[in-house]
């Protein structure tokens, strides 16, 4: 029983990491009605940026703030310079562009970081740790919760968040009420890049910083976000924890650790077929 | 998407095309082994890209997992030659059939997914495929992490050509067949059904096009093409290993298709050339560069030349297109009243 | 308040409007009538900045040709499009709040209350997804949302389209009230010529993108020949 609990909690720890990236995915979806395949790679790049700031001797929370802010700018610039010219002509074009960004970001990480695996500091004090979860794992879950609450408050309870959601869902009507749709998209990208940076800084102490750090985590984060409903930040977090637990238990008791990724894939597929809007999402009515 | 060439230019194109083909076929007589190998890989890529043109360009189904089908075909070829000692001339047809079946199986869940969800699932497939190959349970067949080596087929004595040249000829015949079958399929009723599905799925159902049936066909046919391409590459490279068929291969194929023109059967030639030569050039800049170049190429082409290089050539030779010029973008009006 | 002078516009290369000139007085209601395809909706879309146009479109004297639709909205132009333009995945309340997006005063909640009193059916569904509302309810919502902007001028595109006569009457009653109480200027595009002429001071009739008839609404309504040939009743 103790062993089982250990595995469940290990899954929860993983889930915390997936949840932090899943929030970035949900944010970009809320802002643009699209999925950004490059989210993970952009987060890795941000984390490399943070590492260099650490190397220069700056204290943790200063680096954290600078990285989050810098990533916001990076996300906004990417939207203005790369995404906007493509327009919203076709979902194919958008997917292709984010895949292209994925490759460029990954290349950039390789170029900046070389092939080395780097250690990344964790800001969480030792007393946060317990028998089941390390200090950092606990800290990650706490940070994820804080980001979740902040995101929910922003999206649901502020006029700006409302405008952002409206701009994504109905750009034409948003124009009629005076919303600057283009600006909303840019800021949306900025915020989700910032959340991604936070996710990266939570992942790196555990996974070690290297260019392919976020590769499979992206897949798990997608699974979690889809499970909970891509439109639903709370659902995405719950979904991510579920994915973490499920994937870990499956790996330990059923299939062995090599097939973890495949089981995540199977989960995604089954989910999408049975309930495309996720466990907690709202079904979108398809109008002819 | 239906194109008509102005009738005065058609004979020129046919003669020109035949001449180019003949020239290409005689190429190996003047080249060394390595260059012949490159031409064979060119054909392999072209066939794989044909698969994407059918699935994504014509039928509108977005797949980021073509690398997995390519790898499947490659492994089928390697296993059949290495473990089952199958006669090499049978390897390609068997790989084609196996890939067709696998494509049909994969399509069963895939046809229920749309757009972004399909992209996501196929993305997952591309990422998971190498893992599957490395799984200890399958090691006996797949050779695990180390992969399998493939012995090159011996040419028949009477032809008096080298091994590389023989493989080139086999691939050439396969390529011509692939193009002919694909073009035939797309020009006929099936092709029109694909386009209808891609343009307006709801309307096409209302018109009696069996959505599921045609989507499955698109998946099966395209993975058949991609699998054959993979089989050719296995014979040419003489080695298969899990990490050769990762997500990056899927993305590379996607880029090749987009650069050539994802809706163009002939555009795959440009795409294949891109796939063959750009990594070499990019590598000289820096080791990590090829991926950045691919990424940049993808973004630039999609932004500025959405229908690929083939569309530039189309304009050059005066082909007319039936594309509807709908204004798009954030402030697009929703219709005329 | 609103003046179009020699405005031509179209989709792509095909011009749909040809040198259209019309105006709406401050506090007045102008009707734009015509058959399907005459260019009525195109006129409104052009005013809102959705289509490129030549000529001059002036709001309170300021030329807005070439501006984006959000800038035009911020100048006090509210638009109720022919498809309602509802934010279907957002709640009724959120739809109303969005109407007030450009406002910085503190009376937004008060206005929401006012519209909920006016339209009890909206009040009962205040937290439901707006996409679940019926056609008539969405029209009420669209109108309320537009008025939440506290606009200087209201552009209405076929408000009666597809609605039961009783609902149409309710809506026109509200428009009459708003016109009298708030001194709002209204441009009304309608196929239902009879109701439009009853509500408006001035009317223009469009045919194939050109103004073929204009004048005082009462005169147009009482002229039998015009009614029969242009207005269809």
XYZ file of N, CA and C in Angstrom, chain A residues 29 35 37 82 85-86 88-89 91-97 99-104 106-107 110-111 171-172 175 179-182 185 212 215-216 218-219 222 226 230 255 257-262 265 268-269 272-273 276-277 288, chain B residues 56 62 64 108-110 112-113 115-125 127-128 131-132 134-136 202 247-248 251-252 254-255 258 262 286 288-296 298-299 302-304 328-333:
336
model
N -4.743 28.960 -26.213
C -5.989 28.553 -26.842
C -7.098 29.545 -26.547
N -3.713 25.945 -31.059
C -2.711 25.337 -30.180
C -1.327 25.677 -30.686
N 2.242 24.516 -31.016
C 3.113 23.353 -30.882
C 4.496 23.725 -30.361
N 5.883 36.939 -36.677
C 5.786 35.664 -37.381
C 4.341 35.230 -37.596
N 1.639 37.903 -39.829
C 1.685 37.957 -41.295
C 0.995 36.768 -41.957
N 0.975 35.642 -41.265
C 0.330 34.478 -41.872
C -1.175 34.681 -41.931
N -5.136 34.512 -40.387
C -5.864 33.363 -39.867
C -6.490 32.606 -41.019
N -5.773 32.574 -42.117
C -6.327 32.027 -43.350
C -6.764 30.573 -43.200
N -6.355 26.818 -40.629
C -5.750 26.178 -39.450
C -4.456 25.473 -39.814
N -4.397 24.962 -41.050
C -3.193 24.292 -41.516
C -2.001 25.234 -41.454
N -2.218 26.446 -41.968
C -1.123 27.420 -41.982
C -0.659 27.710 -40.562
N -1.614 27.863 -39.654
C -1.240 28.172 -38.286
C -0.447 27.040 -37.663
N -0.927 25.815 -37.851
C -0.208 24.662 -37.306
C 1.194 24.606 -37.893
N 1.280 24.794 -39.214
C 2.587 24.731 -39.863
C 3.530 25.776 -39.265
N 3.005 26.970 -39.024
C 3.860 28.024 -38.467
C 4.340 27.668 -37.068
N 4.715 24.724 -35.843
C 5.693 23.646 -35.970
C 7.041 24.214 -36.408
N 7.003 25.161 -37.348
C 8.232 25.823 -37.769
C 8.920 26.522 -36.607
N 8.095 27.187 -35.765
C 8.647 27.861 -34.589
C 9.286 26.855 -33.652
N 8.644 25.690 -33.546
C 9.187 24.631 -32.705
C 10.608 24.305 -33.135
N 10.792 24.157 -34.448
C 12.105 23.779 -34.935
C 13.127 24.881 -34.725
N 12.697 26.107 -34.973
C 13.630 27.220 -34.806
C 14.017 27.363 -33.342
N 13.992 25.072 -31.024
C 14.832 23.947 -30.640
C 16.256 24.149 -31.125
N 16.379 24.613 -32.358
C 17.701 24.918 -32.914
C 18.400 25.978 -32.094
N 19.753 24.573 -28.984
C 20.981 23.819 -29.238
C 22.161 24.756 -29.406
N 21.931 25.812 -30.139
C 22.997 26.757 -30.441
C 23.462 27.468 -29.167
N -13.791 37.637 -33.572
C -13.039 38.870 -33.836
C -13.901 39.976 -34.439
N -14.838 39.610 -35.301
C -15.637 40.652 -35.959
C -16.507 41.390 -34.954
N -14.579 43.669 -32.743
C -14.281 44.964 -33.354
C -15.447 45.925 -33.162
N -12.981 46.506 -29.334
C -11.813 45.763 -28.855
C -10.733 45.747 -29.937
N -9.512 46.032 -29.530
C -8.396 45.952 -30.470
C -7.956 44.498 -30.555
N -8.495 43.791 -31.534
C -8.274 42.347 -31.593
C -6.799 41.990 -31.760
N -6.119 42.724 -32.617
C -4.707 42.441 -32.849
C -3.903 42.530 -31.570
N -4.402 39.520 -29.332
C -3.650 38.340 -29.751
C -2.198 38.443 -29.311
N 16.420 19.345 -25.409
C 15.232 18.526 -25.640
C 14.410 18.290 -24.387
N 10.563 18.050 -24.684
C 9.998 17.272 -25.784
C 8.793 16.424 -25.408
N 9.017 15.479 -24.488
C 7.891 14.599 -24.169
C 6.938 15.255 -23.184
N 5.742 18.126 -23.404
C 4.720 18.792 -24.198
C 3.560 17.841 -24.474
N 3.907 16.624 -24.823
C 2.869 15.642 -25.142
C 1.992 15.361 -23.936
N -0.255 18.293 -23.270
C -1.385 18.278 -24.194
C -2.431 17.290 -23.727
N -6.160 18.384 -22.817
C -7.301 17.839 -23.550
C -8.220 17.068 -22.624
N -9.669 21.751 -23.221
C -8.658 22.720 -23.630
C -9.086 24.148 -23.325
N 3.085 -1.567 -18.242
C 3.805 -1.656 -19.500
C 5.310 -1.450 -19.406
N 8.560 1.307 -18.219
C 8.726 2.745 -18.428
C 8.964 3.132 -19.882
N 9.333 2.172 -20.732
C 9.642 2.559 -22.103
C 8.409 3.004 -22.861
N 7.240 2.527 -22.449
C 6.056 2.817 -23.246
C 5.206 3.942 -22.649
N 5.791 4.692 -21.743
C 5.007 5.758 -21.108
C 4.447 6.710 -22.145
N 5.280 7.073 -23.084
C 4.869 8.044 -24.088
C 3.743 7.475 -24.946
N 3.887 6.219 -25.294
C 2.850 5.589 -26.112
C 1.541 5.536 -25.368
N -0.109 8.739 -25.615
C -0.719 8.876 -26.934
C -2.053 8.150 -26.993
N -4.656 10.092 -25.235
C -5.133 11.235 -26.019
C -6.142 10.785 -27.060
N -5.775 9.749 -27.781
C -6.634 9.304 -28.876
C -8.006 8.881 -28.353
N -10.065 11.876 -27.231
C -10.568 12.735 -28.289
C -11.723 12.093 -29.019
N -11.699 10.768 -29.091
C -12.795 10.111 -29.779
C -14.055 10.129 -28.922
N -14.432 14.863 -27.230
C -13.502 15.862 -27.764
C -13.386 17.099 -26.899
N -14.406 17.407 -26.130
C -14.271 18.629 -25.347
C -13.703 18.367 -23.966
N -23.821 24.592 -39.181
C -23.623 24.348 -40.599
C -23.605 25.678 -41.351
N -3.093 15.411 -47.119
C -3.282 16.758 -46.608
C -3.695 17.734 -47.688
N -4.799 16.672 -41.731
C -3.477 17.120 -41.349
C -2.758 16.049 -40.547
N 0.882 14.926 -38.788
C 2.257 15.226 -38.427
C 3.011 13.938 -38.147
N -8.900 4.288 -38.531
C -10.149 4.021 -37.794
C -10.388 5.035 -36.679
N -9.412 5.263 -35.805
C -9.628 6.366 -34.872
C -9.444 7.725 -35.521
N -8.528 7.798 -36.477
C -8.155 9.116 -37.000
C -9.293 9.837 -37.702
N -12.248 10.126 -36.998
C -13.191 10.808 -36.115
C -12.641 12.116 -35.588
N -11.398 12.395 -35.877
C -10.766 13.589 -35.340
C -10.636 14.644 -36.417
N -9.004 18.428 -37.773
C -8.080 19.548 -37.683
C -7.014 19.411 -36.623
N -7.110 20.253 -35.628
C -6.064 20.355 -34.630
C -5.915 19.059 -33.825
N -7.040 18.383 -33.578
C -6.965 17.167 -32.781
C -6.261 16.062 -33.547
N -6.513 16.022 -34.866
C -5.832 15.037 -35.688
C -4.344 15.349 -35.720
N -4.034 16.633 -35.858
C -2.631 17.041 -35.882
C -1.937 16.605 -34.601
N -2.615 16.831 -33.490
C -2.074 16.472 -32.198
C -1.827 14.977 -32.065
N -2.820 14.201 -32.495
C -2.685 12.751 -32.369
C -1.548 12.236 -33.233
N -1.478 12.735 -34.471
C -0.415 12.256 -35.350
C 0.945 12.744 -34.845
N 0.970 13.914 -34.230
C 2.189 14.404 -33.604
C 2.642 13.426 -32.535
N 1.665 12.987 -31.736
C 1.976 12.006 -30.702
C 2.497 10.712 -31.293
N 1.900 10.306 -32.410
C 2.347 9.088 -33.077
C 3.809 9.218 -33.488
N 6.093 11.096 -32.202
C 6.985 11.099 -31.042
C 7.095 9.715 -30.435
N 5.985 8.975 -30.458
C 5.973 7.683 -29.779
C 6.606 6.553 -30.592
N 10.042 5.230 -29.678
C 9.966 4.546 -28.389
C 9.482 3.116 -28.550
N 8.475 2.993 -29.395
C 7.892 1.669 -29.635
C 8.934 0.729 -30.222
N 12.075 0.822 -29.832
C 13.156 0.483 -28.914
C 12.692 -0.456 -27.810
N 11.409 -0.716 -27.752
C 10.862 -1.508 -26.652
C 11.490 -2.900 -26.611
N 11.920 -3.297 -25.434
C 12.611 -4.592 -25.308
C 11.772 -5.754 -25.837
N -19.374 19.066 -44.266
C -20.804 18.938 -43.991
C -21.593 18.822 -45.280
N 10.284 12.370 -34.691
C 9.369 13.459 -35.014
C 9.990 14.399 -36.029
N 11.310 14.529 -35.991
C 11.957 15.444 -36.919
C 11.792 14.998 -38.371
N 8.422 16.153 -39.423
C 8.402 17.579 -39.714
C 9.121 17.872 -41.021
N 10.242 17.183 -41.240
C 10.985 17.371 -42.494
C 10.112 17.055 -43.699
N 6.892 17.176 -43.802
C 5.885 18.223 -43.893
C 6.448 19.446 -44.597
N 7.647 19.841 -44.186
C 8.270 21.008 -44.800
C 8.465 20.776 -46.292
N 5.183 21.173 -48.087
C 4.718 22.556 -48.144
C 5.556 23.379 -49.120
N 1.692 21.791 -51.283
C 1.041 20.622 -50.678
C -0.132 20.113 -51.518
N 26.118 25.455 -39.449
C 26.275 25.008 -38.065
C 25.545 23.691 -37.902
N 23.468 22.562 -35.694
C 22.051 22.590 -35.306
C 21.209 23.271 -36.362
N 21.874 23.823 -37.384
C 21.176 24.694 -38.329
C 20.077 24.053 -39.165
N 20.229 22.797 -39.625
C 19.203 22.270 -40.528
C 17.789 22.453 -39.992
N 17.594 22.231 -38.717
C 16.241 22.334 -38.197
C 15.748 23.765 -38.217
N 16.624 24.691 -37.914
C 16.217 26.097 -37.967
C 15.879 26.490 -39.404
N 16.681 25.983 -40.351
C 16.410 26.291 -41.760
C 15.062 25.721 -42.179
N 14.803 24.487 -41.781
C 13.508 23.895 -42.091
C 12.374 24.712 -41.492
N 12.556 25.065 -40.226
C 11.510 25.834 -39.558
C 11.267 27.158 -40.254
N 12.369 27.850 -40.581
C 12.233 29.134 -41.252
C 11.600 28.959 -42.624
N 9.590 26.630 -43.619
C 8.165 26.334 -43.442
C 7.379 27.611 -43.226
N 7.875 28.437 -42.315
C 7.149 29.667 -42.003
C 7.119 30.603 -43.205
N 4.804 29.200 -46.041
C 3.380 29.265 -45.678
C 2.871 30.706 -45.685
N 3.749 31.644 -45.339
C 3.336 33.040 -45.297
C 3.292 33.666 -46.677
N 4.356 33.431 -47.465
C 4.466 34.181 -48.711
C 4.092 33.394 -49.963
N -9.845 36.856 -46.470
C -9.753 36.181 -45.170
C -9.107 37.121 -44.166
N -9.079 36.666 -42.941
C -8.422 37.490 -41.924
C -9.404 37.929 -40.862
N -8.904 38.645 -39.911
C -9.697 38.994 -38.741
C -10.937 39.813 -39.094
N -10.828 40.660 -40.060
C -11.979 41.494 -40.379
C -12.668 41.072 -41.660
N -12.655 39.791 -41.966
C -13.289 39.352 -43.209
C -14.802 39.461 -43.096
N -15.438 40.017 -44.064
C -16.903 40.063 -44.053
C -17.456 38.666 -44.266
